[in-house]
Amino acid sequence: MMFLKNQVKSKNTPYVVFWAVFLCGVILSLLPWEVDPVLVFGALAWFFAFCTKRFLQRYDTALNLANQRVAIDPLTGLFSRFQIQQELAERIETCQAEGKTLATLMLDLDHFKTINDAFGHEVGDALLTKVSERLTTVFPNNAVIGYLGSDAFLVLLVLDDQESAALAGVLAGAIEEISQSYAVNELTLNIGCSIGVALYPKFGQDAVTLIKYADMAVHRAKAAGRATYYFYDGEMGRQFARNVRIETRLRHALQSESLEMHFQPKVDLISERCVGMEALLRWSDAELGVVSPAEFIPIAEQTGIILPLGEWVFEQTFRHILEWQEQGIKVPPIAINCSAAQLKRADFLPKLLALLDTYQIDPSLLEIEVTESILIEDAKGCAELLQQMSRLGMRLAIDDFGTGYSSLSYLKDLPFHYVKIDQVFIRDIVADKSHAALTRAIISLSHSLNLKVIAEGITSLEQLALLREYGCDIGQGYLFSMALGAHSMANDPMIAALNEQHSFDD
């Protein structure tokens, strides 16, 4: 009977009929000879046919329901991850046959995790439902939309030449509409989105490739500041491959001693003496050559390598300080940049204090630089940590001031000692009056709050003269010194000149 049941489930009709007739014959052979065999056989055959039909009907109903559950995401009511991939494959075939363009859109909500963490998953799920409903109204009627999970959606658009030309406008409009506020459980929530686009047939010939390229593009959109869209191009693919290679080689570099610490002097603009140094990480790889920190630091932050890398920077810097002190060199305070990931670690300060103790470094020799964006991400947690470090004697600087999410309350309420003006302002301070005005205003504001100002990237005497006129306290840049290797510090003539009150106007 189990064998017959399996054949029915597989809809193998010839086997079902054969075994039904066979069982009828067996039953007939067991019946008394007085019973009319034709009548019994007919009754049994009808019974088996009826049962088989009912079973197949129920099987079809259950199968359709199961397929529907697989095809539709229960939370959003959109196509599921599985089904949207099937839809993508079908539309590739359609576009191939009709000579049309297929736009594969990866849509990712901005800062959705923040809402989930702040209000809970129930509110997060309700918001996803609202966003899904709005998605069905902001794209053309022929759009196919699926939910990939977390905060990501996939949108498929089959386009003719005219529609392709108008795609950028569609994307901009969608971002604007999705960014409008949502009423969720008596809350008013705002959330933006970023979109990455991969076009068939220009970039990608199959579903897997198109989704991968759209994902690359949406990551580029997020890196560009979010609430925007990016189209995948060949260069993006090459850059992605390089990023993967940098990540691999950077992990290797942590073990192979190809990383090196350099130190750039900071100069008092009045006395022209060295009053501090900034620790800067440098990397020369056997395969990649010299890789700029501007390239590998963001990759380290995205991949989590920044945590072991940050620990390495602290330990190497402290080791060099100890070596200089043992050589009788007077070491000025040294600034080290800290990432958001480092500051968020509960063990950050205990580990830092343990390293200071291991290398017998006075905390007053350490200056911690943080960016404005870190304060935005976790203002309360950072405030407590910064207060602790300040009480221990460490100096604190807010780095790249004016380029991030500036808030004057950070300068007023947190225990900063320095404000660093980003080199973007200093570079054009002579030629651009607006940059000059902003720089002057930052210096004036900082002084009113008893903060000293450090100008980064000074390269000319004209810049130096203006900064002196504005009352800037400290300068850093190639005009004074490049970043020097640790073993060059003791004998470098520039360092000697700084400590002998050498004038840069001579």
Coordinates of C-alpha atoms in Angstrom, one line a residue:
M1 CA 0.0 0.0 0.0
M2 CA 2.9 2.4 0.8
F3 CA 4.3 1.7 -2.7
L4 CA 0.9 2.5 -4.3
K5 CA 0.7 5.7 -2.2
N6 CA 4.1 6.9 -3.4
Q7 CA 3.1 6.3 -7.0
V8 CA -0.1 8.3 -6.5
K9 CA 1.9 11.2 -4.9
S10 CA 4.3 11.2 -7.9
K11 CA 1.2 11.1 -10.2
N12 CA 2.6 8.1 -12.0
T13 CA -0.7 7.1 -13.6
P14 CA 0.3 3.8 -15.4
Y15 CA 1.6 2.4 -12.2
V16 CA -1.4 3.5 -10.2
V17 CA -3.8 1.8 -12.6
F18 CA -1.7 -1.4 -12.7
W19 CA -1.5 -1.7 -9.0
A20 CA -5.2 -0.8 -8.5
V21 CA -6.2 -3.6 -10.8
F22 CA -3.7 -6.0 -9.2
L23 CA -5.1 -5.3 -5.7
C24 CA -8.6 -5.8 -7.1
G25 CA -7.6 -9.2 -8.4
V26 CA -6.1 -10.2 -5.0
I27 CA -9.2 -9.2 -3.2
L28 CA -11.4 -11.1 -5.6
S29 CA -9.3 -14.2 -5.2
L30 CA -10.1 -14.1 -1.4
L31 CA -13.8 -13.7 -1.8
P32 CA -16.4 -16.6 -1.7
W33 CA -17.2 -18.1 -5.1
E34 CA -20.9 -17.2 -4.7
V35 CA -20.2 -13.4 -5.1
D36 CA -20.5 -12.0 -8.6
P37 CA -16.9 -11.2 -9.5
V38 CA -17.8 -8.7 -12.2
L39 CA -19.9 -6.7 -9.7
V40 CA -17.2 -6.7 -7.0
F41 CA -14.5 -5.8 -9.5
G42 CA -16.4 -2.9 -10.8
A43 CA -17.2 -1.6 -7.3
L44 CA -13.5 -1.9 -6.2
A45 CA -12.3 -0.2 -9.4
W46 CA -14.7 2.7 -8.9
F47 CA -13.6 2.9 -5.2
F48 CA -9.9 3.1 -6.1
A49 CA -10.6 5.6 -8.9
F50 CA -12.6 7.8 -6.5
C51 CA -9.9 7.7 -3.8
T52 CA -7.1 8.4 -6.3
K53 CA -8.9 11.4 -7.7
R54 CA -9.6 12.9 -4.3
F55 CA -6.0 12.3 -3.2
L56 CA -4.7 14.0 -6.3
Q57 CA -7.0 17.0 -5.8
R58 CA -5.9 17.4 -2.2
Y59 CA -2.3 17.0 -3.3
D60 CA -2.6 19.6 -6.0
T61 CA -4.3 22.0 -3.5
A62 CA -1.5 21.5 -0.9
L63 CA 1.2 21.8 -3.6
N64 CA -0.3 25.1 -4.9
L65 CA -0.5 26.4 -1.3
A66 CA 3.1 25.4 -0.6
N67 CA 4.3 27.0 -3.8
Q68 CA 2.4 30.2 -3.0
R69 CA 3.9 30.3 0.5
V70 CA 7.4 29.9 -1.1
A71 CA 6.6 32.6 -3.7
I72 CA 5.2 35.2 -1.4
D73 CA 7.0 36.7 1.6
P74 CA 4.6 36.6 4.5
L75 CA 5.8 39.8 6.1
T76 CA 5.8 42.2 3.1
G77 CA 3.4 40.5 0.7
L78 CA 6.1 40.8 -2.0
F79 CA 7.8 38.1 -3.9
S80 CA 10.1 36.0 -1.8
R81 CA 13.9 35.8 -2.3
F82 CA 13.4 32.5 -4.1
Q83 CA 10.6 33.7 -6.3
I84 CA 12.2 37.0 -7.3
Q85 CA 15.2 35.1 -8.6
Q86 CA 12.9 33.0 -10.7
E87 CA 11.2 36.1 -12.0
L88 CA 14.6 37.6 -12.8
A89 CA 15.6 34.6 -14.8
E90 CA 12.3 34.7 -16.8
R91 CA 12.7 38.4 -17.6
I92 CA 16.2 37.9 -18.8
E93 CA 14.7 35.4 -21.4
T94 CA 12.0 37.9 -22.3
C95 CA 14.5 40.8 -22.8
Q96 CA 16.8 38.5 -24.8
A97 CA 13.9 37.6 -27.1
E98 CA 12.5 41.1 -27.5
G99 CA 15.8 43.0 -27.5
K100 CA 15.0 45.1 -24.4
T101 CA 16.9 46.3 -21.4
L102 CA 16.4 44.8 -18.0
A103 CA 17.2 47.0 -15.0
T104 CA 17.9 45.0 -11.8
L105 CA 17.6 47.4 -8.8
M106 CA 18.9 46.5 -5.4
L107 CA 17.2 48.8 -2.9
D108 CA 18.6 49.1 0.6
L109 CA 17.0 51.0 3.4
D110 CA 19.4 53.5 5.2
H111 CA 19.8 53.2 9.0
F112 CA 17.1 50.6 9.3
K113 CA 19.1 48.8 12.0
T114 CA 19.0 52.0 14.1
I115 CA 15.2 51.9 14.1
N116 CA 15.2 48.2 14.9
D117 CA 17.5 48.8 17.9
A118 CA 15.7 51.9 19.1
F119 CA 12.1 50.7 18.9
G120 CA 12.2 46.9 18.6
H121 CA 11.6 44.4 15.9
E122 CA 7.9 44.7 16.0
V123 CA 8.1 48.3 14.9
G124 CA 10.8 47.4 12.4
D125 CA 8.6 44.7 10.9
A126 CA 5.7 47.2 10.7
L127 CA 7.9 49.7 9.0
L128 CA 9.0 47.1 6.4
T129 CA 5.4 46.4 5.7
K130 CA 4.7 50.1 5.1
V131 CA 7.8 50.5 2.9
S132 CA 6.7 47.5 0.9
E133 CA 3.3 49.0 0.3
R134 CA 4.8 52.3 -0.9
L135 CA 7.3 50.5 -3.1
T136 CA 4.4 49.1 -5.2
T137 CA 3.3 52.7 -5.9
V138 CA 6.5 54.4 -6.7
F139 CA 7.7 52.2 -9.6
P140 CA 6.0 51.7 -13.0
N141 CA 3.1 49.2 -13.2
N142 CA 5.3 46.5 -14.9
A143 CA 7.8 46.5 -12.0
V144 CA 8.4 43.2 -10.3
I145 CA 9.3 43.6 -6.6
G146 CA 10.8 41.1 -4.2
Y147 CA 12.0 41.2 -0.6
L148 CA 15.4 39.8 0.0
G149 CA 15.4 39.9 3.8
S150 CA 16.8 42.3 6.4
D151 CA 16.4 45.8 4.8
A152 CA 16.9 44.9 1.1
F153 CA 14.6 44.7 -1.8
L154 CA 15.0 43.7 -5.5
V155 CA 13.1 45.5 -8.2
L156 CA 13.0 44.4 -11.9
L157 CA 12.1 46.8 -14.7
V158 CA 11.9 45.7 -18.4
L159 CA 12.7 48.9 -20.4
D160 CA 12.5 50.0 -24.0
D161 CA 14.8 52.7 -25.2
Q162 CA 12.6 55.6 -24.1
E163 CA 12.1 54.1 -20.6
S164 CA 15.8 53.5 -20.3
A165 CA 16.5 57.2 -20.9
A166 CA 14.0 58.1 -18.2
L167 CA 15.3 55.6 -15.6
A168 CA 17.4 58.1 -13.6
G169 CA 14.3 60.2 -13.0
V170 CA 12.4 57.1 -11.9
L171 CA 15.1 56.3 -9.4
A172 CA 15.4 59.8 -8.0
G173 CA 11.6 60.0 -7.6
A174 CA 11.5 56.6 -5.9
I175 CA 14.2 57.7 -3.4
E176 CA 12.3 60.9 -2.6
E177 CA 9.0 59.1 -2.1
I178 CA 10.4 56.3 0.0
S179 CA 12.1 58.9 2.2
Q180 CA 8.8 60.5 3.2
S181 CA 7.7 59.8 6.8
Y182 CA 5.7 56.7 7.9
A183 CA 3.1 56.4 10.7
V184 CA 3.9 53.2 12.6
N185 CA 2.3 52.3 16.0
E186 CA 1.7 56.0 16.9
L187 CA 5.3 56.8 15.9
T188 CA 6.4 59.0 13.0
L189 CA 9.4 57.4 11.4
N190 CA 11.7 58.6 8.6
I191 CA 13.9 56.3 6.6
G192 CA 15.8 56.8 3.4
C193 CA 17.1 54.3 0.9
S194 CA 20.0 53.8 -1.5
I195 CA 19.7 52.0 -4.9
G196 CA 22.2 50.1 -6.9
V197 CA 21.4 49.3 -10.6
A198 CA 22.8 46.6 -12.9
L199 CA 21.7 46.6 -16.5
Y200 CA 21.1 43.6 -18.8
P201 CA 22.6 42.9 -21.3
K202 CA 25.4 45.5 -20.9
F203 CA 26.5 44.3 -17.5
G204 CA 25.6 40.8 -16.6
Q205 CA 23.9 38.0 -18.6
D206 CA 22.4 35.9 -15.8
A207 CA 20.5 36.4 -12.6
V208 CA 23.4 35.7 -10.2
T209 CA 25.7 38.2 -11.9
L210 CA 23.1 40.9 -12.1
I211 CA 22.2 40.6 -8.4
K212 CA 25.9 40.7 -7.5
Y213 CA 26.6 43.8 -9.6
A214 CA 23.4 45.6 -8.2
D215 CA 24.7 44.8 -4.7
M216 CA 28.1 46.3 -5.5
A217 CA 26.4 49.4 -6.9
V218 CA 24.2 49.9 -3.8
H219 CA 27.2 49.6 -1.5
R220 CA 28.8 52.4 -3.6
A221 CA 25.7 54.5 -3.2
K222 CA 25.9 54.1 0.6
A223 CA 29.6 54.9 0.6
A224 CA 28.7 58.1 -1.4
G225 CA 26.5 59.4 1.4
R226 CA 23.3 57.3 1.1
A227 CA 19.9 58.5 -0.3
T228 CA 21.3 58.2 -3.8
Y229 CA 21.6 55.7 -6.6
Y230 CA 24.5 54.2 -8.6
F231 CA 24.7 52.3 -11.8
Y232 CA 27.2 49.4 -12.0
D233 CA 30.0 49.8 -14.5
G234 CA 33.0 47.8 -15.4
E235 CA 35.3 50.1 -13.3
M236 CA 33.2 49.3 -10.2
G237 CA 33.8 45.6 -10.8
R238 CA 37.6 46.2 -11.1
Q239 CA 37.5 48.3 -7.9
F240 CA 35.6 45.6 -6.1
A241 CA 38.2 43.0 -7.1
R242 CA 41.0 45.3 -5.9
N243 CA 39.1 45.9 -2.6
V244 CA 38.9 42.1 -2.0
R245 CA 42.6 41.8 -2.8
I246 CA 43.4 44.6 -0.4
E247 CA 41.4 43.0 2.3
T248 CA 43.3 39.7 1.8
R249 CA 46.7 41.3 1.7
L250 CA 45.9 43.5 4.7
R251 CA 45.1 40.5 6.9
H252 CA 48.4 39.0 5.8
A253 CA 50.2 42.3 6.5
L254 CA 49.2 42.1 10.2
Q255 CA 51.2 39.0 10.5
S256 CA 54.1 39.7 8.1
E257 CA 55.4 43.1 9.4
S258 CA 54.8 45.0 6.2
L259 CA 52.9 47.7 8.1
E260 CA 54.9 50.5 9.6
M261 CA 54.3 53.5 11.8
H262 CA 55.3 57.0 10.7
F263 CA 55.1 60.2 12.8
Q264 CA 54.3 63.7 11.5
P265 CA 55.3 66.7 13.7
K266 CA 52.8 69.3 14.9
V267 CA 54.2 72.8 15.2
D268 CA 53.3 75.8 17.4
L269 CA 52.7 78.5 14.8
I270 CA 54.0 81.2 17.1
S271 CA 57.2 79.6 18.6
E272 CA 57.7 77.2 15.6
R273 CA 58.6 74.4 18.0
C274 CA 57.4 70.8 17.8
V275 CA 54.6 70.4 20.3
G276 CA 53.3 67.0 19.3
M277 CA 53.2 64.3 16.6
E278 CA 50.5 62.3 14.9
A279 CA 50.9 58.6 14.5
L280 CA 50.2 57.6 10.9
L281 CA 50.0 54.0 9.5
R282 CA 51.9 53.3 6.3
W283 CA 51.7 50.1 4.2
S284 CA 54.0 48.8 1.5
D285 CA 52.8 45.4 0.2
A286 CA 55.0 43.0 -1.8
E287 CA 52.2 42.5 -4.4
L288 CA 50.2 45.7 -4.3
G289 CA 53.0 48.2 -3.7
V290 CA 52.4 51.3 -1.6
V291 CA 48.7 51.5 -0.6
S292 CA 47.3 54.8 0.7
P293 CA 45.6 54.9 4.1
A294 CA 42.7 56.6 2.3
E295 CA 42.2 53.4 0.4
F296 CA 42.8 50.7 2.9
I297 CA 41.4 52.2 6.1
P298 CA 37.8 52.3 4.8
I299 CA 38.2 48.7 3.7
A300 CA 39.5 47.8 7.1
E301 CA 36.4 49.5 8.7
Q302 CA 34.0 47.7 6.4
T303 CA 35.5 44.2 7.0
G304 CA 36.2 44.4 10.7
I305 CA 40.0 44.4 10.2
I306 CA 40.0 47.8 11.8
L307 CA 39.8 46.3 15.3
P308 CA 43.1 44.2 15.2
L309 CA 44.6 46.9 13.1
G310 CA 43.8 49.6 15.7
E311 CA 45.3 47.5 18.5
W312 CA 48.4 47.0 16.4
V313 CA 48.7 50.8 15.9
F314 CA 48.5 51.5 19.7
E315 CA 51.0 48.8 20.6
Q316 CA 53.5 49.8 18.0
T317 CA 53.2 53.5 18.9
F318 CA 53.8 52.7 22.6
R319 CA 56.7 50.5 21.7
H320 CA 58.4 53.3 19.8
I321 CA 57.7 55.8 22.6
L322 CA 59.4 53.5 25.0
E323 CA 62.4 53.1 22.7
W324 CA 62.8 56.8 22.3
Q325 CA 62.6 57.4 26.0
E326 CA 65.3 54.8 26.6
Q327 CA 67.4 56.7 24.0
G328 CA 67.0 59.9 26.1
I329 CA 64.7 61.6 23.5
K330 CA 62.1 63.9 24.9
V331 CA 58.8 62.7 23.5
P332 CA 56.0 65.2 22.9
P333 CA 52.3 64.1 23.1
I334 CA 51.4 61.7 20.2
A335 CA 48.0 61.7 18.6
I336 CA 46.3 58.4 17.5
N337 CA 43.1 58.2 15.4
C338 CA 40.4 55.9 16.8
S339 CA 37.6 54.4 14.7
A340 CA 34.0 54.1 15.8
A341 CA 34.3 50.3 15.9
Q342 CA 37.2 50.6 18.5
L343 CA 35.3 53.1 20.7
K344 CA 32.2 50.9 20.8
R345 CA 34.1 48.0 22.2
A346 CA 33.4 47.6 26.0
D347 CA 37.0 46.5 26.5
F348 CA 38.6 49.4 24.6
L349 CA 39.6 51.4 27.6
P350 CA 40.8 48.5 29.8
K351 CA 42.9 47.2 26.9
L352 CA 44.3 50.7 26.3
L353 CA 45.2 51.1 30.0
A354 CA 46.8 47.7 30.1
L355 CA 49.1 48.7 27.1
L356 CA 50.0 52.0 28.7
D357 CA 51.0 50.0 31.9
T358 CA 52.9 47.4 29.9
Y359 CA 55.1 50.0 28.1
Q360 CA 55.2 52.4 31.1
I361 CA 53.7 55.3 29.2
D362 CA 52.2 58.3 31.0
P363 CA 48.6 58.8 29.7
S364 CA 49.3 62.5 29.3
L365 CA 51.5 61.6 26.3
L366 CA 48.5 60.2 24.5
E367 CA 46.1 62.3 22.4
I368 CA 43.0 60.5 21.0
E369 CA 41.5 61.8 17.8
V370 CA 37.8 61.1 17.0
T371 CA 35.7 62.2 14.1
E372 CA 32.3 64.0 14.3
S373 CA 30.5 61.0 12.7
I374 CA 31.5 58.8 15.7
L375 CA 29.7 61.2 18.0
I376 CA 26.6 61.1 15.9
E377 CA 26.5 57.2 16.0
D378 CA 26.7 56.9 19.7
A379 CA 26.8 60.3 21.4
K380 CA 25.9 59.0 24.9
G381 CA 28.4 56.1 25.0
C382 CA 31.2 58.2 23.5
A383 CA 30.6 61.0 26.0
E384 CA 31.1 58.7 28.9
L385 CA 34.2 57.2 27.4
L386 CA 35.7 60.5 26.5
Q387 CA 35.1 61.8 30.0
Q388 CA 36.9 58.8 31.5
M389 CA 39.9 59.3 29.2
S390 CA 40.1 63.0 30.0
R391 CA 40.1 62.3 33.7
L392 CA 43.0 59.9 33.2
G393 CA 45.0 62.7 31.6
M394 CA 44.7 61.9 28.0
R395 CA 44.1 64.7 25.5
L396 CA 41.2 64.6 23.1
A397 CA 40.8 66.1 19.7
I398 CA 37.8 66.3 17.3
D399 CA 39.3 65.4 13.9
D400 CA 38.3 66.7 10.4
F401 CA 36.0 69.4 11.9
G402 CA 33.6 70.9 9.4
T403 CA 33.4 67.9 7.1
G404 CA 30.9 65.8 9.0
Y405 CA 27.8 66.2 11.0
S406 CA 28.9 69.3 12.8
S407 CA 27.3 70.1 16.1
L408 CA 28.4 72.9 18.4
S409 CA 27.1 71.0 21.4
Y410 CA 29.9 68.5 21.1
L411 CA 32.5 71.2 21.5
K412 CA 30.6 72.7 24.5
D413 CA 29.6 69.6 26.3
L414 CA 32.5 67.1 25.7
P415 CA 36.0 67.4 27.2
F416 CA 37.9 68.1 24.0
H417 CA 41.2 69.9 24.1
Y418 CA 41.7 70.5 20.3
V419 CA 39.8 71.0 17.2
K420 CA 41.5 69.9 13.9
I421 CA 40.5 71.7 10.8
D422 CA 40.4 69.4 7.8
Q423 CA 43.0 70.0 5.1
V424 CA 40.1 70.4 2.6
F425 CA 39.6 73.9 4.0
I426 CA 43.3 74.7 4.4
R427 CA 44.2 73.7 0.8
D428 CA 42.0 76.4 -0.7
I429 CA 42.3 79.0 2.1
V430 CA 44.3 81.4 0.0
A431 CA 42.2 81.2 -3.2
D432 CA 38.7 80.6 -1.8
K433 CA 37.3 83.4 0.3
S434 CA 34.5 81.1 1.7
H435 CA 37.0 78.5 2.9
A436 CA 39.0 81.4 4.5
A437 CA 35.9 82.7 6.2
L438 CA 34.9 79.3 7.5
T439 CA 38.4 78.6 8.8
R440 CA 38.5 82.0 10.6
A441 CA 35.0 81.3 12.1
I442 CA 36.0 77.8 13.4
I443 CA 39.2 79.3 15.0
S444 CA 37.2 82.1 16.7
L445 CA 34.5 79.7 17.9
S446 CA 37.0 77.2 19.3
H447 CA 38.9 79.9 21.1
S448 CA 35.7 81.1 22.7
L449 CA 35.3 77.6 24.1
N450 CA 38.9 77.5 25.3
L451 CA 39.9 75.0 22.7
K452 CA 43.1 75.1 20.7
V453 CA 43.0 74.7 16.9
I454 CA 45.2 72.5 14.7
A455 CA 45.3 73.1 11.0
E456 CA 46.1 70.1 8.8
G457 CA 47.7 70.0 5.4
I458 CA 49.8 73.3 5.5
T459 CA 52.0 73.3 2.4
S460 CA 52.7 77.0 1.7
L461 CA 54.0 80.1 3.3
E462 CA 50.8 81.9 2.2
Q463 CA 48.6 79.5 4.1
L464 CA 50.8 79.8 7.1
A465 CA 50.6 83.6 7.0
L466 CA 46.8 83.5 6.9
L467 CA 46.5 81.0 9.7
R468 CA 48.8 83.1 11.9
E469 CA 46.6 86.1 11.1
Y470 CA 43.5 84.2 12.1
G471 CA 45.1 83.1 15.4
C472 CA 45.5 79.4 14.6
D473 CA 47.5 77.7 17.4
I474 CA 49.1 74.6 15.8
G475 CA 50.0 73.5 12.3
Q476 CA 50.7 70.2 10.6
G477 CA 51.8 69.6 7.0
Y478 CA 54.6 69.2 4.4
L479 CA 55.7 72.8 5.0
F480 CA 57.0 71.7 8.3
S481 CA 57.8 68.0 7.8
M482 CA 56.6 64.9 6.1
A483 CA 55.6 61.9 8.2
L484 CA 58.9 60.2 9.4
G485 CA 59.8 56.6 10.1
A486 CA 60.2 55.8 13.7
H487 CA 63.9 55.2 13.4
S488 CA 64.4 58.6 11.7
M489 CA 63.0 60.7 14.5
A490 CA 66.2 60.9 16.6
N491 CA 68.5 62.0 13.8
D492 CA 66.2 63.8 11.3
P493 CA 67.4 67.4 10.7
M494 CA 63.9 68.7 10.4
I495 CA 63.1 67.5 14.0
A496 CA 66.3 69.1 15.2
A497 CA 65.4 72.4 13.4
L498 CA 61.9 72.4 15.0
N499 CA 63.5 72.1 18.4
E500 CA 66.0 74.9 17.6
Q501 CA 63.3 77.4 16.8
H502 CA 64.0 77.3 13.1
S503 CA 62.0 80.0 11.2
F504 CA 60.1 79.0 8.1
D505 CA 60.1 82.5 6.9
D506 CA 63.9 82.5 6.5

